[in-house]
């Protein structure tokens, strides 16, 4: 794991595949949590790009680099956290370059690679064709991943707009967070491999952020089924 200075870097295109999507998913969750815990000086965008270094002794060889665009002063914390995720997922023997890009470098990068995370944008949008009071599209931001009784993982998300708390016996306290889990065992939410993704929707019971990373039935109150889409533009007009 090595931090590279983005001098004379040629950005070639997005690095993508099933292992990469899982990695992007984990990195997105970590960076979302970092933003939640420690307000940063502006947004964070992350890209996973194939790159070449023209001045490298192995000129012409293709590498993979995780690129961050941010004005945050938390660079060391970002690098350490992402390095820990990478080692856990791929082992100590694998290598990944990381770099922080300035505005000019990001402009070049964005021509060939889309960010897999932009903390100014929602991660996905949820609605429900089944009703359950969930039909109105809601922007969802990933807050935390959990293991649990189901084969696939649970995800805690913040939602906007919130749900009216009175509908769930919460009086005047609106619901700003939900827990989602895939309705189909063969599909995962980390990463989402097929859109739309069909989910169970549950209210969190208590403060789930204090949990150790595993949820049980006592932590959730199921309230319905839903579907999640990449963006609002992807939702069929019949559901709006």
mmCIF file of C-alpha atoms in Angstrom:
data_model
loop_
_atom_site.group_PDB
_atom_site.id
_atom_site.type_symbol
_atom_site.label_atom_id
_atom_site.label_comp_id
_atom_site.label_asym_id
_atom_site.label_seq_id
_atom_site.Cartn_x
_atom_site.Cartn_y
_atom_site.Cartn_z
ATOM 1 C CA UNK A 1 0.000 0.000 0.000
ATOM 2 C CA UNK A 2 1.656 3.214 -1.122
ATOM 3 C CA UNK A 3 0.691 6.863 -1.423
ATOM 4 C CA UNK A 4 1.645 8.254 -4.826
ATOM 5 C CA UNK A 5 1.997 11.925 -5.701
ATOM 6 C CA UNK A 6 -0.114 12.630 -8.821
ATOM 7 C CA UNK A 7 2.706 14.042 -10.915
ATOM 8 C CA UNK A 8 2.851 12.879 -14.527
ATOM 9 C CA UNK A 9 0.095 10.316 -13.999
ATOM 10 C CA UNK A 10 -1.897 9.123 -16.984
ATOM 11 C CA UNK A 11 -5.464 8.198 -16.044
ATOM 12 C CA UNK A 12 -6.724 5.438 -18.324
ATOM 13 C CA UNK A 13 -10.174 4.383 -17.126
ATOM 14 C CA UNK A 14 -12.237 2.950 -14.305
ATOM 15 C CA UNK A 15 -11.144 -0.276 -12.637
ATOM 16 C CA UNK A 16 -14.265 -2.344 -12.075
ATOM 17 C CA UNK A 17 -15.315 -5.919 -11.416
ATOM 18 C CA UNK A 18 -16.959 -7.913 -8.646
ATOM 19 C CA UNK A 19 -14.014 -7.738 -6.177
ATOM 20 C CA UNK A 20 -13.554 -4.050 -6.927
ATOM 21 C CA UNK A 21 -17.241 -3.308 -6.314
ATOM 22 C CA UNK A 22 -17.030 -4.951 -2.911
ATOM 23 C CA UNK A 23 -13.949 -2.877 -2.105
ATOM 24 C CA UNK A 24 -15.608 0.341 -3.281
ATOM 25 C CA UNK A 25 -18.595 -0.474 -1.118
ATOM 26 C CA UNK A 26 -16.453 -0.914 2.001
ATOM 27 C CA UNK A 27 -14.423 2.238 1.271
ATOM 28 C CA UNK A 28 -17.614 4.240 0.734
ATOM 29 C CA UNK A 29 -18.964 3.116 4.096
ATOM 30 C CA UNK A 30 -15.714 4.033 5.849
ATOM 31 C CA UNK A 31 -15.550 7.492 4.260
ATOM 32 C CA UNK A 32 -19.214 8.170 4.994
ATOM 33 C CA UNK A 33 -18.575 7.321 8.644
ATOM 34 C CA UNK A 34 -15.504 9.549 8.708
ATOM 35 C CA UNK A 35 -17.530 12.465 7.371
ATOM 36 C CA UNK A 36 -20.238 11.737 9.937
ATOM 37 C CA UNK A 37 -17.824 11.582 12.873
ATOM 38 C CA UNK A 38 -15.484 14.367 11.849
ATOM 39 C CA UNK A 39 -16.933 17.134 9.658
ATOM 40 C CA UNK A 40 -14.425 17.727 6.862
ATOM 41 C CA UNK A 41 -13.606 20.886 4.955
ATOM 42 C CA UNK A 42 -15.722 20.130 1.916
ATOM 43 C CA UNK A 43 -16.862 17.002 0.095
ATOM 44 C CA UNK A 44 -14.879 13.833 -0.552
ATOM 45 C CA UNK A 45 -14.920 12.096 -3.927
ATOM 46 C CA UNK A 46 -13.237 8.753 -4.549
ATOM 47 C CA UNK A 47 -12.232 7.071 -7.807
ATOM 48 C CA UNK A 48 -10.724 3.662 -8.564
ATOM 49 C CA UNK A 49 -8.755 4.143 -11.760
ATOM 50 C CA UNK A 50 -6.318 2.316 -13.988
ATOM 51 C CA UNK A 51 -3.229 4.474 -14.325
ATOM 52 C CA UNK A 52 0.182 4.588 -15.962
ATOM 53 C CA UNK A 53 3.270 6.440 -14.808
ATOM 54 C CA UNK A 54 5.226 7.606 -17.885
ATOM 55 C CA UNK A 55 8.371 8.237 -15.844
ATOM 56 C CA UNK A 56 8.263 4.794 -14.232
ATOM 57 C CA UNK A 57 11.070 2.341 -15.001
ATOM 58 C CA UNK A 58 8.328 -0.023 -16.175
ATOM 59 C CA UNK A 59 7.004 2.521 -18.635
ATOM 60 C CA UNK A 60 3.793 1.320 -20.216
ATOM 61 C CA UNK A 61 2.728 -0.930 -17.340
ATOM 62 C CA UNK A 62 -0.788 -0.429 -15.998
ATOM 63 C CA UNK A 63 -1.465 0.013 -12.283
ATOM 64 C CA UNK A 64 -4.584 0.586 -10.213
ATOM 65 C CA UNK A 65 -4.851 3.672 -8.019
ATOM 66 C CA UNK A 66 -7.440 4.766 -5.502
ATOM 67 C CA UNK A 67 -7.753 8.522 -5.957
ATOM 68 C CA UNK A 68 -9.267 10.983 -3.502
ATOM 69 C CA UNK A 69 -10.381 14.539 -4.196
ATOM 70 C CA UNK A 70 -10.799 16.442 -0.941
ATOM 71 C CA UNK A 71 -9.609 19.519 0.904
ATOM 72 C CA UNK A 72 -9.699 17.616 4.188
ATOM 73 C CA UNK A 73 -6.790 17.685 6.607
ATOM 74 C CA UNK A 74 -7.549 14.033 7.460
ATOM 75 C CA UNK A 75 -5.379 12.505 4.729
ATOM 76 C CA UNK A 76 -3.444 10.249 7.115
ATOM 77 C CA UNK A 77 -6.655 8.959 8.673
ATOM 78 C CA UNK A 78 -8.132 8.251 5.236
ATOM 79 C CA UNK A 79 -5.004 6.396 4.099
ATOM 80 C CA UNK A 80 -4.761 4.267 7.243
ATOM 81 C CA UNK A 81 -8.441 3.365 7.211
ATOM 82 C CA UNK A 82 -8.509 2.409 3.532
ATOM 83 C CA UNK A 83 -5.243 0.461 3.840
ATOM 84 C CA UNK A 84 -6.791 -1.579 6.658
ATOM 85 C CA UNK A 85 -9.835 -2.378 4.493
ATOM 86 C CA UNK A 86 -7.642 -3.378 1.547
ATOM 87 C CA UNK A 87 -5.451 -5.706 3.622
ATOM 88 C CA UNK A 88 -8.483 -7.349 5.218
ATOM 89 C CA UNK A 89 -10.123 -7.976 1.848
ATOM 90 C CA UNK A 90 -7.143 -8.852 -0.348
ATOM 91 C CA UNK A 91 -4.259 -9.788 1.957
ATOM 92 C CA UNK A 92 -0.880 -8.292 2.772
ATOM 93 C CA UNK A 93 0.686 -9.520 -0.473
ATOM 94 C CA UNK A 94 -1.506 -7.387 -2.761
ATOM 95 C CA UNK A 95 -0.651 -3.806 -3.699
ATOM 96 C CA UNK A 96 -2.716 -0.680 -4.303
ATOM 97 C CA UNK A 97 -1.501 2.844 -5.007
ATOM 98 C CA UNK A 98 -3.381 5.731 -3.403
ATOM 99 C CA UNK A 99 -3.213 9.422 -4.201
ATOM 100 C CA UNK A 100 -4.874 12.727 -3.453
ATOM 101 C CA UNK A 101 -5.601 14.716 -6.592
ATOM 102 C CA UNK A 102 -5.896 18.461 -7.014
ATOM 103 C CA UNK A 103 -8.504 20.196 -9.178
ATOM 104 C CA UNK A 104 -6.493 19.908 -12.395
ATOM 105 C CA UNK A 105 -5.720 16.228 -11.914
ATOM 106 C CA UNK A 106 -9.321 15.481 -10.973
ATOM 107 C CA UNK A 107 -10.547 17.201 -14.125
ATOM 108 C CA UNK A 108 -8.377 14.826 -16.185
ATOM 109 C CA UNK A 109 -9.423 11.831 -14.092
ATOM 110 C CA UNK A 110 -13.140 12.618 -14.409
ATOM 111 C CA UNK A 111 -12.893 12.455 -18.201
ATOM 112 C CA UNK A 112 -12.249 8.688 -18.063
ATOM 113 C CA UNK A 113 -13.529 7.549 -14.656
ATOM 114 C CA UNK A 114 -16.653 8.342 -12.614
ATOM 115 C CA UNK A 115 -16.407 8.693 -8.837
ATOM 116 C CA UNK A 116 -17.802 5.723 -6.928
ATOM 117 C CA UNK A 117 -18.358 8.048 -3.969
ATOM 118 C CA UNK A 118 -19.295 11.705 -3.710
ATOM 119 C CA UNK A 119 -20.233 12.680 -0.158
ATOM 120 C CA UNK A 120 -22.387 15.518 -1.507
ATOM 121 C CA UNK A 121 -24.653 13.005 -3.244
ATOM 122 C CA UNK A 122 -26.878 10.171 -2.026
ATOM 123 C CA UNK A 123 -25.665 6.600 -2.438
ATOM 124 C CA UNK A 124 -29.028 5.519 -3.864
ATOM 125 C CA UNK A 125 -32.761 6.280 -3.779
ATOM 126 C CA UNK A 126 -35.436 4.113 -2.150
ATOM 127 C CA UNK A 127 -39.120 3.815 -2.984
ATOM 128 C CA UNK A 128 -41.733 1.061 -2.708
ATOM 129 C CA UNK A 129 -44.114 -0.244 -5.332
ATOM 130 C CA UNK A 130 -45.755 -2.221 -2.518
ATOM 131 C CA UNK A 131 -46.849 0.852 -0.573
ATOM 132 C CA UNK A 132 -46.193 0.529 3.191
ATOM 133 C CA UNK A 133 -46.062 4.338 3.343
ATOM 134 C CA UNK A 134 -42.691 4.157 1.546
ATOM 135 C CA UNK A 135 -43.692 5.148 -1.994
ATOM 136 C CA UNK A 136 -42.233 8.653 -1.828
ATOM 137 C CA UNK A 137 -38.635 8.512 -3.153
ATOM 138 C CA UNK A 138 -36.050 9.033 -0.424
ATOM 139 C CA UNK A 139 -32.359 9.759 -0.801
ATOM 140 C CA UNK A 140 -30.298 7.223 1.154
ATOM 141 C CA UNK A 141 -26.769 7.668 2.490
ATOM 142 C CA UNK A 142 -24.902 4.633 3.820
ATOM 143 C CA UNK A 143 -23.916 5.038 7.468
ATOM 144 C CA UNK A 144 -22.774 1.584 8.583
ATOM 145 C CA UNK A 145 -22.682 -2.077 7.540
ATOM 146 C CA UNK A 146 -23.609 -4.938 9.853
ATOM 147 C CA UNK A 147 -23.461 -8.709 9.809
ATOM 148 C CA UNK A 148 -26.457 -10.634 11.066
ATOM 149 C CA UNK A 149 -28.641 -13.707 10.822
ATOM 150 C CA UNK A 150 -29.164 -13.307 7.083
ATOM 151 C CA UNK A 151 -26.500 -14.499 4.579
ATOM 152 C CA UNK A 152 -26.220 -10.969 3.201
ATOM 153 C CA UNK A 153 -25.376 -7.922 5.238
ATOM 154 C CA UNK A 154 -27.547 -5.209 6.742
ATOM 155 C CA UNK A 155 -26.983 -1.540 5.975
ATOM 156 C CA UNK A 156 -27.945 1.393 8.168
ATOM 157 C CA UNK A 157 -28.868 4.425 6.041
ATOM 158 C CA UNK A 158 -29.951 7.976 6.668
ATOM 159 C CA UNK A 159 -32.999 9.021 4.653
ATOM 160 C CA UNK A 160 -34.285 12.312 3.302
ATOM 161 C CA UNK A 161 -37.123 13.145 3.608
ATOM 162 C CA UNK A 162 -37.760 11.370 6.917
ATOM 163 C CA UNK A 163 -40.707 9.129 7.771
ATOM 164 C CA UNK A 164 -43.424 10.561 10.008
ATOM 165 C CA UNK A 165 -42.790 9.089 13.449
ATOM 166 C CA UNK A 166 -46.463 9.114 14.456
ATOM 167 C CA UNK A 167 -47.126 6.333 11.939
ATOM 168 C CA UNK A 168 -44.822 4.054 13.971
ATOM 169 C CA UNK A 169 -45.814 5.033 17.481
ATOM 170 C CA UNK A 170 -42.939 7.485 17.886
ATOM 171 C CA UNK A 171 -45.021 10.570 18.544
ATOM 172 C CA UNK A 172 -43.367 13.718 17.210
ATOM 173 C CA UNK A 173 -39.987 12.044 16.627
ATOM 174 C CA UNK A 174 -39.512 11.536 12.893
ATOM 175 C CA UNK A 175 -37.517 8.633 11.460
ATOM 176 C CA UNK A 176 -34.235 9.713 9.830
ATOM 177 C CA UNK A 177 -32.512 6.294 9.737
ATOM 178 C CA UNK A 178 -33.551 2.876 8.424
ATOM 179 C CA UNK A 179 -31.991 -0.567 8.112
ATOM 180 C CA UNK A 180 -32.120 -2.318 4.733
ATOM 181 C CA UNK A 181 -31.442 -5.961 3.860
ATOM 182 C CA UNK A 182 -31.710 -7.778 0.539
ATOM 183 C CA UNK A 183 -34.993 -9.637 0.038
ATOM 184 C CA UNK A 184 -33.215 -12.235 -2.109
ATOM 185 C CA UNK A 185 -30.502 -14.457 -0.651
ATOM 186 C CA UNK A 186 -28.597 -14.605 -3.931
ATOM 187 C CA UNK A 187 -28.215 -10.823 -4.146
ATOM 188 C CA UNK A 188 -26.096 -8.591 -1.957
ATOM 189 C CA UNK A 189 -26.232 -4.928 -1.039
ATOM 190 C CA UNK A 190 -22.450 -4.801 -0.550
ATOM 191 C CA UNK A 191 -21.941 -4.370 -3.379
ATOM 192 C CA UNK A 192 -25.246 -3.941 -5.159
ATOM 193 C CA UNK A 193 -24.847 -6.129 -8.232
ATOM 194 C CA UNK A 194 -28.206 -5.597 -9.897
ATOM 195 C CA UNK A 195 -30.525 -2.563 -10.093
ATOM 196 C CA UNK A 196 -33.135 -2.091 -8.827
ATOM 197 C CA UNK A 197 -32.362 -4.012 -5.651
ATOM 198 C CA UNK A 198 -35.285 -5.352 -3.630
ATOM 199 C CA UNK A 199 -35.024 -4.856 0.109
ATOM 200 C CA UNK A 200 -36.610 -5.435 3.478
ATOM 201 C CA UNK A 201 -37.052 -2.107 5.273
ATOM 202 C CA UNK A 202 -36.797 -1.928 9.065
ATOM 203 C CA UNK A 203 -36.736 0.652 11.821
ATOM 204 C CA UNK A 204 -33.607 0.519 13.985
ATOM 205 C CA UNK A 205 -34.333 -0.176 17.642
ATOM 206 C CA UNK A 206 -32.001 1.799 19.871
ATOM 207 C CA UNK A 207 -28.701 3.358 18.826
ATOM 208 C CA UNK A 208 -27.271 0.910 16.297
ATOM 209 C CA UNK A 209 -24.095 2.932 15.864
ATOM 210 C CA UNK A 210 -23.028 1.692 19.291
ATOM 211 C CA UNK A 211 -23.345 -1.942 18.153
ATOM 212 C CA UNK A 212 -20.263 -4.087 17.590
ATOM 213 C CA UNK A 213 -21.056 -4.851 13.950
ATOM 214 C CA UNK A 214 -23.700 -7.570 14.243
ATOM 215 C CA UNK A 215 -27.488 -7.210 14.364
ATOM 216 C CA UNK A 216 -30.171 -9.548 15.646
ATOM 217 C CA UNK A 217 -33.949 -9.601 15.383
ATOM 218 C CA UNK A 218 -34.254 -7.563 18.585
ATOM 219 C CA UNK A 219 -32.455 -4.658 16.870
ATOM 220 C CA UNK A 220 -35.022 -4.253 14.083
ATOM 221 C CA UNK A 221 -38.710 -3.618 13.476
ATOM 222 C CA UNK A 222 -39.719 -4.669 9.967
ATOM 223 C CA UNK A 223 -42.018 -2.095 8.344
ATOM 224 C CA UNK A 224 -42.192 -3.123 4.683
ATOM 225 C CA UNK A 225 -40.580 -3.916 1.373
ATOM 226 C CA UNK A 226 -38.907 -1.488 -0.974
ATOM 227 C CA UNK A 227 -36.748 -1.067 -4.055
ATOM 228 C CA UNK A 228 -33.567 0.943 -4.385
ATOM 229 C CA UNK A 229 -32.366 2.683 -7.540
ATOM 230 C CA UNK A 230 -29.122 4.425 -8.411
ATOM 231 C CA UNK A 231 -30.816 7.795 -8.947
ATOM 232 C CA UNK A 232 -34.292 9.306 -9.012
ATOM 233 C CA UNK A 233 -34.093 9.388 -12.801
ATOM 234 C CA UNK A 234 -33.986 5.559 -12.801
ATOM 235 C CA UNK A 235 -37.314 5.180 -10.982
ATOM 236 C CA UNK A 236 -40.112 4.209 -13.397
ATOM 237 C CA UNK A 237 -42.578 7.033 -13.932
ATOM 238 C CA UNK A 238 -45.402 4.708 -12.866
ATOM 239 C CA UNK A 239 -43.992 4.737 -9.312
ATOM 240 C CA UNK A 240 -43.753 8.535 -9.053
#
